[in-house]
mmCIF file of C-alpha atoms in Angstrom:
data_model
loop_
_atom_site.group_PDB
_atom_site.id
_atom_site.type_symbol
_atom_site.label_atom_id
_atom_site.label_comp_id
_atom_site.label_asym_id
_atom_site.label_seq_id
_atom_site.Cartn_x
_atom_site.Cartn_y
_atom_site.Cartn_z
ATOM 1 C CA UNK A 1 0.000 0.000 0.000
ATOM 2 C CA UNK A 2 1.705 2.870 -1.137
ATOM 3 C CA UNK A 3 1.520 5.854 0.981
ATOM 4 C CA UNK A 4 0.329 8.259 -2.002
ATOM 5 C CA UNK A 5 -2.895 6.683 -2.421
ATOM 6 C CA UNK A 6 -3.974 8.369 1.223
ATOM 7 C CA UNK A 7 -5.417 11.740 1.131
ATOM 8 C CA UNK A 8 -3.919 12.417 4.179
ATOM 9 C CA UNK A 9 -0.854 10.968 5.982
ATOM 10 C CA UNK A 10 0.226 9.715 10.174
ATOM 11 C CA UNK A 11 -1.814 10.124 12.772
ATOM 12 C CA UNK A 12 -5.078 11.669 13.614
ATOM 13 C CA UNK A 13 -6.969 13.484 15.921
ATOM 14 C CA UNK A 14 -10.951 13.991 16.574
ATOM 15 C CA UNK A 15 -11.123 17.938 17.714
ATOM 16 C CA UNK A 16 -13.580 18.850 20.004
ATOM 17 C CA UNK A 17 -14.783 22.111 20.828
ATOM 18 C CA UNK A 18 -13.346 21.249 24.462
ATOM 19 C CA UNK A 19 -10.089 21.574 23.176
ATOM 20 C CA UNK A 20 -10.368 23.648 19.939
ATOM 21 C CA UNK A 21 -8.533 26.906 21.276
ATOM 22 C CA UNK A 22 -5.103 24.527 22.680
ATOM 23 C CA UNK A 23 -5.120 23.499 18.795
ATOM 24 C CA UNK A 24 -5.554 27.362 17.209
ATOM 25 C CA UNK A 25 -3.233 28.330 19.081
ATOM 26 C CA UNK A 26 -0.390 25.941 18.829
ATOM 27 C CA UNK A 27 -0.886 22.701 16.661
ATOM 28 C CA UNK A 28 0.674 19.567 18.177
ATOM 29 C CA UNK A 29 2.997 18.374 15.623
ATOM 30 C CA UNK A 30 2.604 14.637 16.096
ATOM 31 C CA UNK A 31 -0.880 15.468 14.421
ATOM 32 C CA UNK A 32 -1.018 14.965 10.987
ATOM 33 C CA UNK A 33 -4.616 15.439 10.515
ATOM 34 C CA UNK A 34 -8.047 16.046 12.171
ATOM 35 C CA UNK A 35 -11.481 14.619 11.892
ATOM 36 C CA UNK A 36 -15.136 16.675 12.989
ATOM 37 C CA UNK A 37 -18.563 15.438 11.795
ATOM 38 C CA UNK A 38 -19.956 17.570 9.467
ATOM 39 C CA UNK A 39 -23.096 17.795 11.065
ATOM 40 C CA UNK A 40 -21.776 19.820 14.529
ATOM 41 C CA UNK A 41 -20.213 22.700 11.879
ATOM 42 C CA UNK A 42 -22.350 22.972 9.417
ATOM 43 C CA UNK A 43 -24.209 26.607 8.937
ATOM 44 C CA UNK A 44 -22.070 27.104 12.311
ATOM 45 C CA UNK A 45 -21.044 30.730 12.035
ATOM 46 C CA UNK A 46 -20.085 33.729 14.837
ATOM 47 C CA UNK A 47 -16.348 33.220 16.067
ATOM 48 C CA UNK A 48 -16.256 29.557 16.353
ATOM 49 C CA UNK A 49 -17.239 29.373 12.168
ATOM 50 C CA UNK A 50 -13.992 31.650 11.729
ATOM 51 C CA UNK A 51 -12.339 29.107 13.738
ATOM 52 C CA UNK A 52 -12.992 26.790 12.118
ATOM 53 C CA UNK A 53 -12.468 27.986 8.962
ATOM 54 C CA UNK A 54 -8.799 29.237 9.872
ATOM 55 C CA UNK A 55 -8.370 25.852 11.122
ATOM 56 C CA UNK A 56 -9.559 23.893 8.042
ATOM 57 C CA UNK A 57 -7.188 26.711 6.154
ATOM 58 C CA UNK A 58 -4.241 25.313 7.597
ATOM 59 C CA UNK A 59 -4.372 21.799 8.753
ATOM 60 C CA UNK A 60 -5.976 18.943 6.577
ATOM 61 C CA UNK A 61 -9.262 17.614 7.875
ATOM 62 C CA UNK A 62 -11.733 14.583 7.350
ATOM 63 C CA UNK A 63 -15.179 14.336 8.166
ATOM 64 C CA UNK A 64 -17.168 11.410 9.593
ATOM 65 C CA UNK A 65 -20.647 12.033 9.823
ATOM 66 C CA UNK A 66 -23.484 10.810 11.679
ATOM 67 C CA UNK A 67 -26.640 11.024 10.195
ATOM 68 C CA UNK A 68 -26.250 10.004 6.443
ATOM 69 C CA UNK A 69 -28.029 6.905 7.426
ATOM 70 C CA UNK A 70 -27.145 5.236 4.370
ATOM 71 C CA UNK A 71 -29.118 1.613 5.290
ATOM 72 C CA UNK A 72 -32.406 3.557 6.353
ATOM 73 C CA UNK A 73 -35.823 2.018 5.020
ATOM 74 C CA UNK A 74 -36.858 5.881 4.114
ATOM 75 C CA UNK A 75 -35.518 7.901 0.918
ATOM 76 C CA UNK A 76 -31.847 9.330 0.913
ATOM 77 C CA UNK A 77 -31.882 13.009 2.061
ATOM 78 C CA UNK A 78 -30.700 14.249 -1.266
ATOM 79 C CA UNK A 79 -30.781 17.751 -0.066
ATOM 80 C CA UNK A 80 -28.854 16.751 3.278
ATOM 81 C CA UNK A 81 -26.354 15.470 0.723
ATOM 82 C CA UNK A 82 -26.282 18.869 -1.421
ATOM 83 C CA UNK A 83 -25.677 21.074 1.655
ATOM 84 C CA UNK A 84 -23.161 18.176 2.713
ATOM 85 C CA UNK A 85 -21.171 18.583 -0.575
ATOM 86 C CA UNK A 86 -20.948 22.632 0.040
ATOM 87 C CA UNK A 87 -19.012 21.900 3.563
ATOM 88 C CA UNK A 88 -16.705 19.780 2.382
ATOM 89 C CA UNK A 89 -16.254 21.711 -1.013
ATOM 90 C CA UNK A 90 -15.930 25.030 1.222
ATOM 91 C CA UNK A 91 -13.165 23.649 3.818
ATOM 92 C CA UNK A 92 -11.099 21.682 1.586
ATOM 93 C CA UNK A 93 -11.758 17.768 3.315
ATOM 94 C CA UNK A 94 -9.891 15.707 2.344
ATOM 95 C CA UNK A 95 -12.000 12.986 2.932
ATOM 96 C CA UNK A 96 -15.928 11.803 3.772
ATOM 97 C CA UNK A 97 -16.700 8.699 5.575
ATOM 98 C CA UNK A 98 -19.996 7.326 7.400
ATOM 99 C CA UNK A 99 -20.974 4.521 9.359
ATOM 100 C CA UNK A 100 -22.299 1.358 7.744
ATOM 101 C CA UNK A 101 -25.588 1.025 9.652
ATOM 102 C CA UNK A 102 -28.850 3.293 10.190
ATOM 103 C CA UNK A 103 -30.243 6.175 12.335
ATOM 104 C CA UNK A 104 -33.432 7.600 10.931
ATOM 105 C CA UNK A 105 -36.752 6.073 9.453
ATOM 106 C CA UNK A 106 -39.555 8.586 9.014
ATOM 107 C CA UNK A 107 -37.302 10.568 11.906
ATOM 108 C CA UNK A 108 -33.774 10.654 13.370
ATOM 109 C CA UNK A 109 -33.482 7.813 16.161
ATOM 110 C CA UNK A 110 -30.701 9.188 17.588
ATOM 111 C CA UNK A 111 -28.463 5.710 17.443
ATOM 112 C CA UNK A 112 -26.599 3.678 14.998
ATOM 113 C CA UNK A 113 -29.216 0.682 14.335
ATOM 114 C CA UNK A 114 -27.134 -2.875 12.305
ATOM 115 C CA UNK A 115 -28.575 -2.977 9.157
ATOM 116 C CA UNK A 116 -29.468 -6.728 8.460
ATOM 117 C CA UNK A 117 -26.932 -8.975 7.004
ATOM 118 C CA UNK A 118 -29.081 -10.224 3.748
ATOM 119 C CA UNK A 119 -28.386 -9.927 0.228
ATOM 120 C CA UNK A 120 -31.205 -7.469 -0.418
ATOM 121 C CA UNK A 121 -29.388 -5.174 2.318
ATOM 122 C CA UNK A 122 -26.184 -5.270 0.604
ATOM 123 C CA UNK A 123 -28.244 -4.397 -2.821
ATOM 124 C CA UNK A 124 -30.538 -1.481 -1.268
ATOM 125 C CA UNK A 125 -26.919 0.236 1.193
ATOM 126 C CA UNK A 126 -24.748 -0.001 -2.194
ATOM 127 C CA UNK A 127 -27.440 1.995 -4.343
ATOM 128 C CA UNK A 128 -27.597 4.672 -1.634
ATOM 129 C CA UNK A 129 -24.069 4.375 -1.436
ATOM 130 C CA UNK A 130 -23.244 5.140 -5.177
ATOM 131 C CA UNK A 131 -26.131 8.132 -5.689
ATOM 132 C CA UNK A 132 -24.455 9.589 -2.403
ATOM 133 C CA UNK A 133 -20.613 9.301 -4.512
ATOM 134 C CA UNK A 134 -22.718 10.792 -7.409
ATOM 135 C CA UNK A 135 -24.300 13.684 -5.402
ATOM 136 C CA UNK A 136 -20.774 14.497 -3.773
ATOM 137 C CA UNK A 137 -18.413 14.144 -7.034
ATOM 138 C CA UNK A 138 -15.933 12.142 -4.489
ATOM 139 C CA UNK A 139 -15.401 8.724 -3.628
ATOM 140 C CA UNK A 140 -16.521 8.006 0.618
ATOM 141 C CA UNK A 141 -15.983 5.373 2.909
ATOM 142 C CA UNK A 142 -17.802 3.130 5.060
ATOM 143 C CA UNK A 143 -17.064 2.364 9.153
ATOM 144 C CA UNK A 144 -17.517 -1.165 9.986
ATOM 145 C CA UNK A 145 -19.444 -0.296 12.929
ATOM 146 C CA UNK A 146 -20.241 -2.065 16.405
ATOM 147 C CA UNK A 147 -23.417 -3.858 17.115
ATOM 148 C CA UNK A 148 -25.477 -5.730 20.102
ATOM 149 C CA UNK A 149 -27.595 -7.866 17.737
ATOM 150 C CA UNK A 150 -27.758 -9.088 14.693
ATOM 151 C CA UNK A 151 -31.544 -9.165 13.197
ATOM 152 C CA UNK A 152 -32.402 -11.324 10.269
ATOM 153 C CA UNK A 153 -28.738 -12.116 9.705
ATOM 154 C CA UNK A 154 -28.150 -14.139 6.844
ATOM 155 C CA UNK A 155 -24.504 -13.669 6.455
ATOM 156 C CA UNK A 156 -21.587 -13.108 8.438
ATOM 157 C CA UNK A 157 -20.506 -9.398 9.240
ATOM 158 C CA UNK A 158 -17.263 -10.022 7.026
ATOM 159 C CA UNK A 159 -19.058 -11.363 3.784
ATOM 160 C CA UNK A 160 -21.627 -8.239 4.564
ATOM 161 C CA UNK A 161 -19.123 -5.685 5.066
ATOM 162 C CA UNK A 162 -16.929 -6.627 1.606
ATOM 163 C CA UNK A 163 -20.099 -7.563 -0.398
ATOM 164 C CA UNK A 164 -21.171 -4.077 0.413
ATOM 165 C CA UNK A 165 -17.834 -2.236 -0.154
ATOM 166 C CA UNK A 166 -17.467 -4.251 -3.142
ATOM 167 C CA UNK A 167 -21.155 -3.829 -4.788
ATOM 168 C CA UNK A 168 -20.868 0.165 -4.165
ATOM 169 C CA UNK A 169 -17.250 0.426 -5.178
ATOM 170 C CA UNK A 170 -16.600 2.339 -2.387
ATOM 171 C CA UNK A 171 -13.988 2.915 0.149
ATOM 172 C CA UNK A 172 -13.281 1.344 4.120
ATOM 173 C CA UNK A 173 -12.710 3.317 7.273
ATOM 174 C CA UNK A 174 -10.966 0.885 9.106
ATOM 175 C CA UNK A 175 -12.289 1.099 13.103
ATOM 176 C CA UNK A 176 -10.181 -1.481 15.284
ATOM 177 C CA UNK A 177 -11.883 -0.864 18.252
ATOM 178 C CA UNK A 178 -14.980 -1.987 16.868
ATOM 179 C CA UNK A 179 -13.365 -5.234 15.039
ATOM 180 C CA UNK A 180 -11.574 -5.989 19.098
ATOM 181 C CA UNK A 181 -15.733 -5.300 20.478
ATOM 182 C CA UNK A 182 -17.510 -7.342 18.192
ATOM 183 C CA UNK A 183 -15.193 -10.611 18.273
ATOM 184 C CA UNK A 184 -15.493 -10.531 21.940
ATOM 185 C CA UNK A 185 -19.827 -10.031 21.914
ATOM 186 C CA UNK A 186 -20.320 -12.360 18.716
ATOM 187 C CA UNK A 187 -17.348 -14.581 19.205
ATOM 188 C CA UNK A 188 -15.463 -14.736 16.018
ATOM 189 C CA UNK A 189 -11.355 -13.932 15.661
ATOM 190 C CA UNK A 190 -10.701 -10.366 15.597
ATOM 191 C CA UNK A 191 -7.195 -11.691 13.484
ATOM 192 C CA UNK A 192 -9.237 -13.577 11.152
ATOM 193 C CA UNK A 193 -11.395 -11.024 10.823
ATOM 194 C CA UNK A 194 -9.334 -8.514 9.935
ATOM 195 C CA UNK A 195 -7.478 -10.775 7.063
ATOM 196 C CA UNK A 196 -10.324 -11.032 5.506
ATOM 197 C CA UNK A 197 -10.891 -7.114 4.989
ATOM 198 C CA UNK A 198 -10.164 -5.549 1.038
ATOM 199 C CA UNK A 199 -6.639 -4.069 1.934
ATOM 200 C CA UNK A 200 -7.000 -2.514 -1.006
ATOM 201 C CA UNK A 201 -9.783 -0.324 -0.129
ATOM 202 C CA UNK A 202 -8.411 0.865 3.492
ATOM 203 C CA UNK A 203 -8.600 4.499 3.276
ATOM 204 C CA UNK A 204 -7.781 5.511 7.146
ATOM 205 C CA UNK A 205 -8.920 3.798 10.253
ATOM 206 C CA UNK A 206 -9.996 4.648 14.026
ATOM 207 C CA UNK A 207 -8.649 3.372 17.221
ATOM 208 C CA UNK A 208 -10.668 4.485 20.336
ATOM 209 C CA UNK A 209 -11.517 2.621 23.646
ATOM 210 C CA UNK A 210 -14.538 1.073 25.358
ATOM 211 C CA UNK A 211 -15.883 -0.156 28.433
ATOM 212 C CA UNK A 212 -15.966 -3.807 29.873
ATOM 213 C CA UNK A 213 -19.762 -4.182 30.906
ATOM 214 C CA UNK A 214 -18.562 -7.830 31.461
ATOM 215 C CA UNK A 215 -16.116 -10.660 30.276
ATOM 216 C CA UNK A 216 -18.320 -11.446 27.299
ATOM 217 C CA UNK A 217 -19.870 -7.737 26.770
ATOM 218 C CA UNK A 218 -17.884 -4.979 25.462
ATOM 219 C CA UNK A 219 -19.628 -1.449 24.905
ATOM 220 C CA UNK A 220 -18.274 0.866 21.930
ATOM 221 C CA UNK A 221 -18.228 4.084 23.657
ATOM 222 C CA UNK A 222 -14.915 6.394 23.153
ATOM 223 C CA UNK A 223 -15.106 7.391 26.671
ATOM 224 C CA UNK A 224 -11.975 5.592 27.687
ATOM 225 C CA UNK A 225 -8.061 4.882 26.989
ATOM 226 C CA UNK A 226 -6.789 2.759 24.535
ATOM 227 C CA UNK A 227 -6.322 -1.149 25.501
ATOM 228 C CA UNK A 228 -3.520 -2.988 24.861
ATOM 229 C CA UNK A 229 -4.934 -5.516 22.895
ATOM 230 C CA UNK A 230 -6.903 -2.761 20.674
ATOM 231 C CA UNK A 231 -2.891 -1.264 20.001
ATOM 232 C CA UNK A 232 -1.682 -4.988 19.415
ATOM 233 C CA UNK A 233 -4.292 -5.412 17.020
ATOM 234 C CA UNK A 234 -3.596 -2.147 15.028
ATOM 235 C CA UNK A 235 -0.005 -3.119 14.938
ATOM 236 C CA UNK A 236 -0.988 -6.467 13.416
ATOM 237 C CA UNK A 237 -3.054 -4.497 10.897
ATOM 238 C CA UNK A 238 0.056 -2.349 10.032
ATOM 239 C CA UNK A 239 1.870 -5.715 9.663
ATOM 240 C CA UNK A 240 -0.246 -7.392 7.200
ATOM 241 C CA UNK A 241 -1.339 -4.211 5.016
ATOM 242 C CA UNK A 242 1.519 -1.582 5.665
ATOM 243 C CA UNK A 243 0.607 1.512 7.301
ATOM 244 C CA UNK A 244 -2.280 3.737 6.570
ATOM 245 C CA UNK A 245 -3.742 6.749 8.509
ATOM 246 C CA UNK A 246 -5.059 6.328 11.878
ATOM 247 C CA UNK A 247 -6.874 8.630 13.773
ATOM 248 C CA UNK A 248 -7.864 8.616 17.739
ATOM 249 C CA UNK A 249 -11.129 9.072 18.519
ATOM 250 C CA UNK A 250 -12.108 10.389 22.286
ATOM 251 C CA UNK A 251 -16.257 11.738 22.731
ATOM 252 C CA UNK A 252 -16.467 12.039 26.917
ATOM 253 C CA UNK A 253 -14.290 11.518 29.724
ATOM 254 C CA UNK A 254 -12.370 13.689 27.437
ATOM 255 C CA UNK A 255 -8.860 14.836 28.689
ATOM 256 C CA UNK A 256 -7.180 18.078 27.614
ATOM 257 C CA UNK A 257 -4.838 17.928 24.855
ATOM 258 C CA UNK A 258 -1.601 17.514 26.515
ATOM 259 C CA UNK A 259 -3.379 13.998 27.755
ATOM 260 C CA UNK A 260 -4.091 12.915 24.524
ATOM 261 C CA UNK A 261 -1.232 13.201 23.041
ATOM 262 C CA UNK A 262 0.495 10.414 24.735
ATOM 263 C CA UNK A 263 -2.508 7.843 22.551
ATOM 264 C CA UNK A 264 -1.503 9.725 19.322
ATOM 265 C CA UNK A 265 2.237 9.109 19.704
ATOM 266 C CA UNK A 266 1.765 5.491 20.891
ATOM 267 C CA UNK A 267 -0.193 5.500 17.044
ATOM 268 C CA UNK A 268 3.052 7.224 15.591
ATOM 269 C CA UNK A 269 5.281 4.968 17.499
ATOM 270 C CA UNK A 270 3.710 2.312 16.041
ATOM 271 C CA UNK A 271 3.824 3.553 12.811
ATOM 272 C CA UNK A 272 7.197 4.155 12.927
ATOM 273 C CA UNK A 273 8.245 0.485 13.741
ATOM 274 C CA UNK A 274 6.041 -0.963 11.079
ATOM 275 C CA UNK A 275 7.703 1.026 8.154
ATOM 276 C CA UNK A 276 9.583 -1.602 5.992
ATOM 277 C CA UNK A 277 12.913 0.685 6.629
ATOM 278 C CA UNK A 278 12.889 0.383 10.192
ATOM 279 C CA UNK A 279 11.748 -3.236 10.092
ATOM 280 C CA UNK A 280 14.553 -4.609 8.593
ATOM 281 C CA UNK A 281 16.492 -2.698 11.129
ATOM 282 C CA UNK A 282 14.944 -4.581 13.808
ATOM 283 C CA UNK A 283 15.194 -7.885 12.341
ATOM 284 C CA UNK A 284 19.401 -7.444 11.392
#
């Protein structure tokens, strides 16, 4: 995977308005780039839309929004999408990614629902999918997202995930976290799991932490630090498709920036050792 193909390059940071002013004012450097969801800056003007917009000027951004709801039962909100494509067009991001699942029927639910795993899913998310790349003139990716239950399942989240990626020609947002959650609530091999992913279409991933509701339950929440088997399994991802963009996401328990820097050099770190250069260096 060559390191070209990436619109943007190391590793990432979610900004939050909690810490928005530490980053105006000085920009950590072991940041390469920064993710918001569209939806919280959108039509956002006043002084926080001019800092944005000074930010977005200077440092390269993605977006990953939240209420696209691209496996919904109810028509795509084309004009959603059309004020959508003015954002990104306006700031310059770099990239557009959403979560493969639902939130909104005839109204927003407020949660990311698992669409079923059947074939006429994977038919019905792909169209949406491809009028949504139309509607945006840009290519986006898909999150494969955490889930508690699995209704009507007819496949297995893996043949879902690539038949859908696949079938839309679209791209993958890579989320660890949720790969380490799900093997441990549906019991499957996170490993296996992940070797079975389209390196090909990796386009940046998320690492993030959760909370342990109990041996066999793990909750997706961002609230928390990093696990050591969440890194191990990033570093086995950089190990079997070559590093690609990773980006730390933290929504509560939030610390201040200087805290979360240590998580986003632990990402660079690991970067670092999985280059091929400094590989061979470790193996003689």
């Amino acid at each position: 995977m060559s390191p070209r193909r990436f619109p943007i390059q190391g590793a990432g940071l979610g900004l939050r308005r909690s810490f928005m002013d530490a980053v105006a004012e000085r920009p950590p450097a072991q940041v390469g780039f920064y993710e918001v969801a569209p939806e919280n800056w959108m039509g956002i003007g006043g002084r926080l839309g001019r800092q944005f917009r000074g930010l977005t000027e200077r440092q390269p951004f993605v977006c990953h929004g939240l209420s696209l709801s691209i496996g919904s039962p109810a028509p795509l909100d084309e004009a959603f999408v059309g004020r959508l494509k003015g954002f990104l067009d306006t700031h310059g991001i770099r990239a557009y990614s959403e979560h493969l699942s639902y939130c909104s029927d005839d109204g927003h639910l407020y949660d990311l629902l698992p669409i079923p795993f059947t074939e006429e899913a994977v038919h019905h998310v792909a169209a949406r999918v491809r009028r949504v790349q139309d509607i945006l003139e840009r290519r986006i990716a898909l999150e494969n997202v955490s889930y508690y239950a699995a209704p009507g399942q007819e496949m297995t989240e893996i043949a879902f995930l690539n038949a859908v990626l696949e079938e839309a020609d679209c791209d993958l947002l890579l989320d660890i976290n949720n790969i380490y959650v799900n093997a441990i609530n549906h019991r499957y091999d996170a490993v296996e799991f992940l070797a079975d992913l389209p390196a090909e279409r990796i386009l940046y991933a998320h690492i993030a932490g959760h909370y342990e509701e109990a041996p066999d339950l793990r909750v997706d929440t961002h609230g928390a630090d990093v696990i050591d088997p969440v890194w191990s399994l990033l570093a086995d991802a950089y190990a079997r498709f070559g590093v690609f963009p990773t980006l730390l996401e933290r929504d509560f328990n939030i610390p201040g920036l200087d805290g979360l820097m240590g998580e986003v050099d632990t990402i660079v770190r690991l970067q670092a050792e999985a280059t091929p250069a400094n590989r061979r260096l470790a193996h003689g």
